[in-house]
Coordinates of C-alpha atoms and ligand atoms in Angstrom, one line a residue:
X1 CA 160.9 15.9 78.1
X2 CA 161.7 12.4 77.2
X3 CA 164.9 11.9 79.1
X4 CA 167.7 9.1 77.4
X5 CA 167.4 5.6 79.1
X6 CA 170.4 3.9 81.2
X7 CA 171.0 1.6 77.9
X8 CA 171.4 5.1 75.8
X9 CA 173.9 6.5 78.2
X10 CA 175.8 3.5 78.6
X11 CA 175.7 2.8 74.7
X12 CA 177.5 6.7 74.5
X13 CA 179.9 5.8 77.0
X14 CA 180.8 2.6 75.3
X15 CA 182.5 5.4 72.9
X16 CA 184.6 6.9 75.6
X17 CA 187.8 5.2 75.4
X18 CA 190.7 5.4 77.9
X19 CA 193.4 6.1 75.9
X20 CA 196.1 4.4 77.9
X21 CA 194.7 1.4 77.7
X22 CA 192.8 1.3 73.9
X23 CA 189.6 0.6 75.3
X24 CA 186.7 1.9 75.7
X25 CA 185.6 2.9 79.3
X26 CA 181.8 0.3 79.8
X27 CA 184.1 -2.5 79.3
X28 CA 186.3 -1.6 81.4
X29 CA 183.8 -1.7 84.2
X30 CA 185.1 2.1 85.0
X31 CA 181.0 3.1 85.0
X32 CA 180.0 3.0 88.8
X33 CA 176.2 4.9 88.7
X34 CA 174.2 6.3 86.3
X35 CA 171.7 8.4 87.6
X36 CA 168.8 9.7 85.3
X37 CA 166.5 12.9 86.4
X38 CA 163.7 15.1 84.9
X39 CA 166.4 16.7 83.2
X40 CA 169.7 15.8 84.6
X41 CA 172.1 13.2 83.9
X42 CA 174.7 12.6 86.7
X43 CA 177.4 9.6 85.8
X44 CA 180.4 8.0 88.6
X45 CA 183.0 6.7 86.9
X46 CA 185.7 4.6 88.6
X47 CA 189.1 3.8 87.5
X48 CA 191.0 1.6 88.7
X49 CA 194.1 3.5 88.6
X50 CA 194.4 7.2 90.7
X51 CA 195.9 9.0 87.2
X52 CA 195.1 12.2 87.2
X53 CA 195.2 13.7 83.8
X54 CA 193.5 10.7 82.8
X55 CA 191.3 11.1 84.8
X56 CA 190.1 14.7 83.7
X57 CA 190.7 13.7 79.8
X58 CA 188.5 10.5 80.6
X59 CA 185.6 12.6 82.1
X60 CA 185.9 15.8 79.4
X61 CA 185.4 13.1 77.0
X62 CA 182.9 11.5 78.7
X63 CA 180.9 15.0 79.3
X64 CA 180.9 16.7 75.6
X65 CA 179.8 13.3 74.4
X66 CA 176.4 12.7 76.1
X67 CA 176.3 17.0 76.6
X68 CA 176.4 16.6 72.3
X69 CA 174.2 13.8 72.2
X70 CA 171.1 15.0 74.9
X71 CA 171.0 18.9 74.0
X72 CA 171.2 21.9 75.7
X73 CA 168.2 21.5 77.8
X74 CA 169.5 18.3 79.9
X75 CA 172.1 19.2 82.0
X76 CA 175.0 16.5 82.5
X77 CA 177.4 16.0 85.5
X78 CA 180.6 12.9 85.4
X79 CA 182.4 12.3 88.6
X80 CA 185.2 11.1 87.9
X81 CA 187.0 8.8 91.0
X82 CA 190.4 7.0 91.4
X83 CA 190.1 3.7 93.1
X84 CA 188.8 3.2 96.4
X85 CA 191.5 3.7 98.4
X86 CA 194.8 1.0 99.2
X87 CA 194.8 1.0 102.8
X88 CA 191.3 -0.3 103.0
X89 CA 191.8 -3.0 100.4
X90 CA 194.9 -3.9 102.1
X91 CA 192.7 -4.3 105.5
X92 CA 190.1 -6.5 103.6
X93 CA 193.2 -8.3 102.1
X94 CA 195.2 -8.6 105.5
X95 CA 192.1 -9.6 107.4
X96 CA 191.0 -12.1 105.2
X97 CA 194.5 -13.5 105.1
X98 CA 195.0 -13.9 108.6
X99 CA 191.8 -15.7 109.3
X100 CA 190.9 -17.1 106.0
X101 CA 187.3 -17.2 104.9
X102 CA 185.9 -19.9 107.8
X103 CA 182.0 -20.9 108.3
X104 CA 181.0 -21.8 111.4
X105 CA 181.4 -25.6 112.1
X106 CA 177.9 -27.4 111.8
X107 CA 176.5 -24.8 109.3
X108 CA 176.1 -26.0 105.7
X109 CA 175.1 -22.8 103.6
X110 CA 176.2 -19.7 104.6
X111 CA 173.9 -17.0 102.9
X112 CA 174.5 -13.0 102.4
X113 CA 170.7 -10.9 101.5
X114 CA 173.0 -7.6 100.1
X115 CA 172.2 -4.9 98.1
X116 CA 173.7 -1.8 96.5
X117 CA 171.7 0.5 98.4
X118 CA 169.8 1.0 101.6
X119 CA 166.4 0.7 101.9
X120 CA 165.2 -1.8 99.2
X121 CA 164.4 -4.1 102.0
X122 CA 167.1 -6.8 102.6
X123 CA 165.9 -6.8 106.1
X124 CA 162.3 -7.8 105.6
X125 CA 163.6 -10.1 102.9
X126 CA 166.3 -12.4 104.7
X127 CA 164.1 -12.0 108.3
X128 CA 161.3 -13.3 106.2
X129 CA 163.2 -15.9 104.1
X130 CA 164.9 -17.2 107.1
X131 CA 161.3 -18.3 108.6
X132 CA 160.0 -19.3 105.8
X133 CA 163.4 -21.7 105.3
X134 CA 162.4 -23.1 109.0
X135 CA 158.6 -23.5 108.1
X136 CA 159.0 -25.8 105.4
X137 CA 161.6 -28.1 108.0
X138 CA 164.9 -26.6 107.8
X139 CA 167.2 -25.7 110.4
X140 CA 168.1 -22.2 109.8
X141 CA 169.8 -19.4 111.8
X142 CA 169.5 -15.3 111.0
X143 CA 172.5 -13.1 112.1
X144 CA 172.5 -9.6 111.9
X145 CA 175.8 -8.6 110.1
X146 CA 173.9 -4.8 109.9
X147 CA 176.0 -3.8 113.3
X148 CA 175.4 0.1 112.3
X149 CA 171.9 -0.2 111.9
X150 CA 170.5 -3.4 113.3
X151 CA 166.6 -4.3 112.6
X152 CA 166.5 -7.8 113.2
X153 CA 165.2 -7.8 116.9
X154 CA 162.5 -5.0 115.6
X155 CA 161.4 -7.2 112.5
X156 CA 161.8 -10.6 114.6
X157 CA 160.3 -9.2 117.8
X158 CA 163.0 -10.1 120.2
X159 CA 163.5 -8.3 122.9
X160 CA 165.6 -10.7 125.0
X161 CA 169.7 -10.6 125.2
X162 CA 171.2 -13.8 124.2
X163 CA 173.1 -16.6 126.5
X164 CA 177.0 -15.4 127.6
X165 CA 178.9 -18.9 129.2
X166 CA 182.5 -20.1 129.2
X167 CA 183.2 -17.0 126.1
X168 CA 180.9 -18.3 123.9
X169 CA 177.1 -16.8 122.9
X170 CA 174.4 -18.1 122.6
X171 CA 171.9 -17.3 119.9
X172 CA 167.6 -16.2 121.1
X173 CA 165.2 -18.0 119.1
X174 CA 162.1 -16.7 117.6
X175 CA 160.0 -17.6 114.8
X176 CA 161.3 -21.4 114.9
X177 CA 165.0 -19.3 113.9
X178 CA 168.2 -18.8 115.7
X179 CA 168.3 -15.0 115.8
X180 CA 171.9 -13.0 116.6
X181 CA 172.1 -9.0 116.5
X182 CA 174.6 -6.6 117.9
X183 CA 170.5 -4.9 118.7
X184 CA 171.0 -7.4 121.5
X185 CA 173.5 -6.2 123.0
X186 CA 173.7 -2.4 122.0
X187 CA 171.5 0.2 121.7
X188 CA 171.0 1.6 118.1
X189 CA 172.0 4.6 118.4
X190 CA 174.8 3.2 120.1
X191 CA 175.7 1.3 117.3
X192 CA 175.5 3.9 114.8
X193 CA 178.5 5.8 116.0
X194 CA 180.9 2.3 116.0
X195 CA 183.5 2.4 113.7
X196 CA 184.8 0.3 111.3
X197 CA 187.1 -1.7 113.4
X198 CA 184.8 -2.1 116.5
X199 CA 182.0 -2.9 113.9
X200 CA 184.3 -5.7 112.4
X201 CA 185.3 -6.6 115.7
X202 CA 181.8 -7.4 116.6
X203 CA 181.6 -9.9 113.1
X204 CA 184.5 -11.3 114.6
X205 CA 183.1 -12.9 117.5
X206 CA 179.7 -13.1 115.7
X207 CA 181.6 -15.7 113.8
X208 CA 184.0 -17.4 116.3
X209 CA 181.8 -17.3 119.3
X210 CA 178.6 -17.6 118.5
X211 CA 177.2 -21.1 118.9
X212 CA 175.1 -21.8 116.0
X213 CA 174.7 -26.0 116.1
X214 CA 173.4 -27.7 113.4
X215 CA 172.1 -25.6 110.6
X216 CA 170.9 -26.2 106.8
X217 CA 171.0 -22.4 106.8
X218 CA 172.8 -19.1 107.9
X219 CA 171.5 -15.8 106.6
X220 CA 173.0 -12.9 106.8
X221 CA 171.3 -9.5 106.7
X222 CA 174.3 -7.0 105.8
X223 CA 174.4 -3.5 106.1
X224 CA 173.5 -1.6 102.5
X225 CA 176.3 -1.0 100.2
X226 CA 179.4 -2.3 98.7
X227 CA 181.9 -0.8 101.6
X228 CA 184.6 -2.1 103.1
X229 CA 182.4 -3.3 105.7
X230 CA 180.6 -5.6 103.6
X231 CA 184.2 -6.9 101.9
X232 CA 185.4 -8.1 105.3
X233 CA 182.3 -9.7 106.3
X234 CA 181.9 -11.7 102.6
X235 CA 186.2 -12.3 103.1
X236 CA 185.4 -13.7 106.8
X237 CA 183.1 -16.4 106.5
X238 CA 183.0 -18.9 103.5
X239 CA 179.9 -18.2 102.0
X240 CA 177.7 -20.6 99.5
X241 CA 176.3 -17.2 97.7
X242 CA 174.3 -14.6 98.3
X243 CA 171.2 -12.9 97.2
X244 CA 171.5 -9.7 96.0
X245 CA 167.3 -7.7 96.8
X246 CA 166.7 -4.3 94.4
X247 CA 164.0 -2.4 93.8
X248 CA 161.9 -2.7 89.8
X249 CA 163.0 1.1 88.6
X250 CA 165.3 1.2 86.3
X251 CA 168.2 3.4 88.5
X252 CA 168.5 0.8 90.5
X253 CA 170.0 -1.8 88.1
X254 CA 173.4 0.0 88.3
X255 CA 173.1 -0.8 92.3
X256 CA 173.0 -4.4 91.5
X257 CA 175.9 -4.2 89.0
X258 CA 178.0 -2.5 92.0
X259 CA 177.1 -5.5 94.3
X260 CA 177.3 -8.2 91.6
X261 CA 180.5 -6.9 90.6
X262 CA 181.8 -6.7 94.5
X263 CA 180.9 -10.6 94.8
X264 CA 182.4 -11.1 91.6
X265 CA 185.5 -9.7 92.8
X266 CA 185.8 -11.4 96.2
X267 CA 184.7 -15.1 94.4
X268 CA 181.2 -15.3 95.8
X269 CA 178.4 -16.4 93.8
X270 CA 175.0 -14.6 93.6
X271 CA 172.6 -16.9 93.6
X272 CA 170.1 -14.7 92.4
X273 CA 167.8 -11.2 92.4
X274 CA 164.7 -10.8 94.3
X275 CA 162.6 -7.9 92.8
X276 CA 161.5 -5.7 95.8
X277 CA 158.6 -4.0 95.5
X278 CA 157.5 -5.0 92.2
X279 CA 153.6 -4.5 92.4
X280 CA 150.9 -3.5 94.8
X281 CA 148.5 -5.4 96.4
X282 CA 145.6 -3.4 97.8
X283 CA 145.0 -4.3 101.5
X284 CA 141.1 -4.4 100.9
X285 CA 140.5 -6.6 98.3
X286 CA 143.7 -8.0 97.1
X287 CA 143.6 -6.4 93.8
X288 CA 147.3 -6.3 92.1
X289 CA 148.5 -2.5 90.6
X290 CA 152.0 -2.4 88.9
X291 CA 152.9 0.3 90.1
X292 CA 156.2 0.9 88.4
X293 CA 157.3 -0.9 85.6
X294 CA 157.9 -3.5 87.4
X295 CA 160.5 -6.4 85.6
X296 CA 164.3 -4.7 86.4
X297 CA 165.8 -7.4 88.7
X298 CA 164.4 -9.9 86.0
X299 CA 166.3 -8.2 83.4
X300 CA 169.8 -7.6 85.0
X301 CA 169.3 -11.1 86.6
X302 CA 169.5 -11.9 82.7
X303 CA 172.0 -9.4 81.6
X304 CA 173.9 -10.8 84.9
X305 CA 173.5 -14.2 84.0
X306 CA 172.5 -15.3 87.5
X307 CA 169.4 -16.4 88.6
X308 CA 166.5 -14.8 89.1
X309 CA 164.4 -16.0 92.4
X310 CA 161.1 -13.8 92.0
X311 CA 159.3 -10.6 92.8
X312 CA 157.6 -9.4 96.3
X313 CA 154.6 -7.1 96.5
X314 CA 153.8 -4.2 97.8
X315 CA 152.0 -4.3 100.8
X316 CA 151.0 -2.6 104.0
X317 CA 150.7 -5.9 105.8
X318 CA 154.4 -6.7 105.2
X319 CA 155.5 -3.8 107.1
X320 CA 153.0 -3.9 109.3
X321 CA 154.1 -7.5 110.1
X322 CA 158.3 -6.4 110.2
X323 CA 156.6 -3.5 112.6
X324 CA 155.2 -5.9 115.3
X325 CA 158.1 -8.0 115.0
X326 CA 156.1 -11.8 113.4
X327 CA 157.5 -11.4 109.9
X328 CA 154.6 -11.6 107.4
X329 CA 155.5 -15.3 106.8
X330 CA 154.0 -16.2 110.0
X331 CA 151.2 -13.3 110.8
X332 CA 149.5 -13.9 107.6
X333 CA 150.3 -16.8 106.3
X334 CA 147.5 -17.2 103.6
X335 CA 148.6 -13.8 102.0
X336 CA 149.6 -13.4 98.1
X337 CA 152.8 -11.7 100.5
X338 CA 153.9 -14.7 102.0
X339 CA 153.0 -16.9 98.7
X340 CA 155.7 -14.6 97.5
X341 CA 157.9 -14.9 100.3
X342 CA 158.0 -18.6 100.1
X343 CA 158.0 -19.5 96.4
X344 CA 161.1 -17.4 96.7
X345 CA 163.0 -19.7 99.4
X346 CA 161.4 -22.9 97.5
X347 CA 163.5 -20.9 94.3
X348 CA 166.6 -21.1 96.4
X349 CA 166.3 -24.6 97.5
X350 CA 166.1 -25.0 93.8
X351 CA 169.0 -23.1 92.9
X352 CA 171.0 -24.6 95.7
X353 CA 170.8 -28.6 94.5
X354 CA 171.1 -27.5 91.0
X355 CA 174.7 -26.0 92.3
X356 CA 175.7 -29.3 94.4
Ligands
ATP1 N1 157.8 -5.4 99.8 C1 157.4 -4.6 101.3 N2 156.2 -3.9 100.9 C2 156.1 -3.3 102.5 N3 156.6 -2.6 103.1 C3 157.9 -3.0 102.6 C4 158.3 -4.1 101.9 N4 159.2 -4.3 101.9 C5 160.0 -3.4 102.8 N5 159.2 -2.9 103.3 C6 159.2 -1.7 104.8 O1 160.7 -0.8 104.3 C7 161.2 -0.5 104.9 C8 162.6 -0.9 104.4 O2 162.9 -2.2 104.6 P1 164.2 -2.8 105.4 O3 164.6 -2.3 106.6 O4 163.7 -4.3 105.0 O5 165.0 -2.5 103.9 P2 166.4 -2.5 103.9 O6 167.6 -2.9 102.7 O7 167.4 -3.6 105.1 O8 167.8 -1.1 104.6 P3 168.7 -1.1 105.8 O9 169.6 -0.8 103.9 O10 168.7 0.3 106.1 O11 169.5 -1.9 106.2 C9 160.5 -1.1 105.9 O12 159.9 -0.6 107.0 C10 160.0 -2.1 105.8 O13 158.6 -2.8 106.3
MG2 MG1 168.5 -3.9 107.0

């Protein structure tokens, strides 16, 4: 069966109006997620106000329009959810007010690597980008802000504790990069069960107590998603901007939009989009194969008016290098995959220079 595209669904949804504001729900930014399956379309709408009767009317209208247009063979599911809990918003605002965004003295650019969903390669990008920038002569720090699932210790091959002296924490160094991760201090299993306040406490300490010294770049590897913990982190640090990592499939675009939306809300510029796993490089012969229809990242960047930083191959060596703790830009510096990371690092420097 021929399924509709993301764009076709969006066009149908743009016929639905918020009866109160008399404006279409796409422009109002209510469309949080569109998932297209084999014979099903699954929509999430997030309203900016928690009015229940209105919520039902908008949801029913959207469902009717999609069902009428798509026919009986496509199952349509529309979930309408309210705004993010006010308590969470307040907590984030308060913590931002109390401390105000700050950045470690001596650090020129703080750059977060983020994604709307998990497993797209944030940590792989963060570690390789950090090492590539260091290889180009910059002084670089990498902070693993994924307090729930830290990957930096494994991917950078570090199994030592940071130094503690006089209430300060001294980062560990590997592959020419200064590193800090909660994974240096607690076990993976312990980090998994951390709750919000503890997690932000740890992040606070990373920001206030870690001696980074003079850095050109401090790269942050964020936890996946666009929830409270991500908001807290980006509001606490004065970020130069964020890099959003995505995969090429069209369905990933909604996640990019969500991440972009979060950063826009807190006035953090998106410095660019990276498309990971764009194409496959055969480990034997180096032959390049397009597995997914690639190019979604570039399209998303164009639609959102942000730079496209480049695409990365899906390559056995990228994962293998991460697993043994030597990022691929260091482990196989002559490879196509290493070159792709190096190009992205160069593109990032260019974007930063343009903004200066
Ligand atoms: N381009 C690539 N080629 C091959 N393997 C890759 C590539 N990018 C990432 N991987 C592998 O995919 C897995 C997930 O990547 P990674 O941990 O970087 O994602 P993440 O977005 O940080 O995940 P999480 O959301 O859990 O933090 C890892 O095993 C990694 O080695
Ligand atoms: Mg990660």
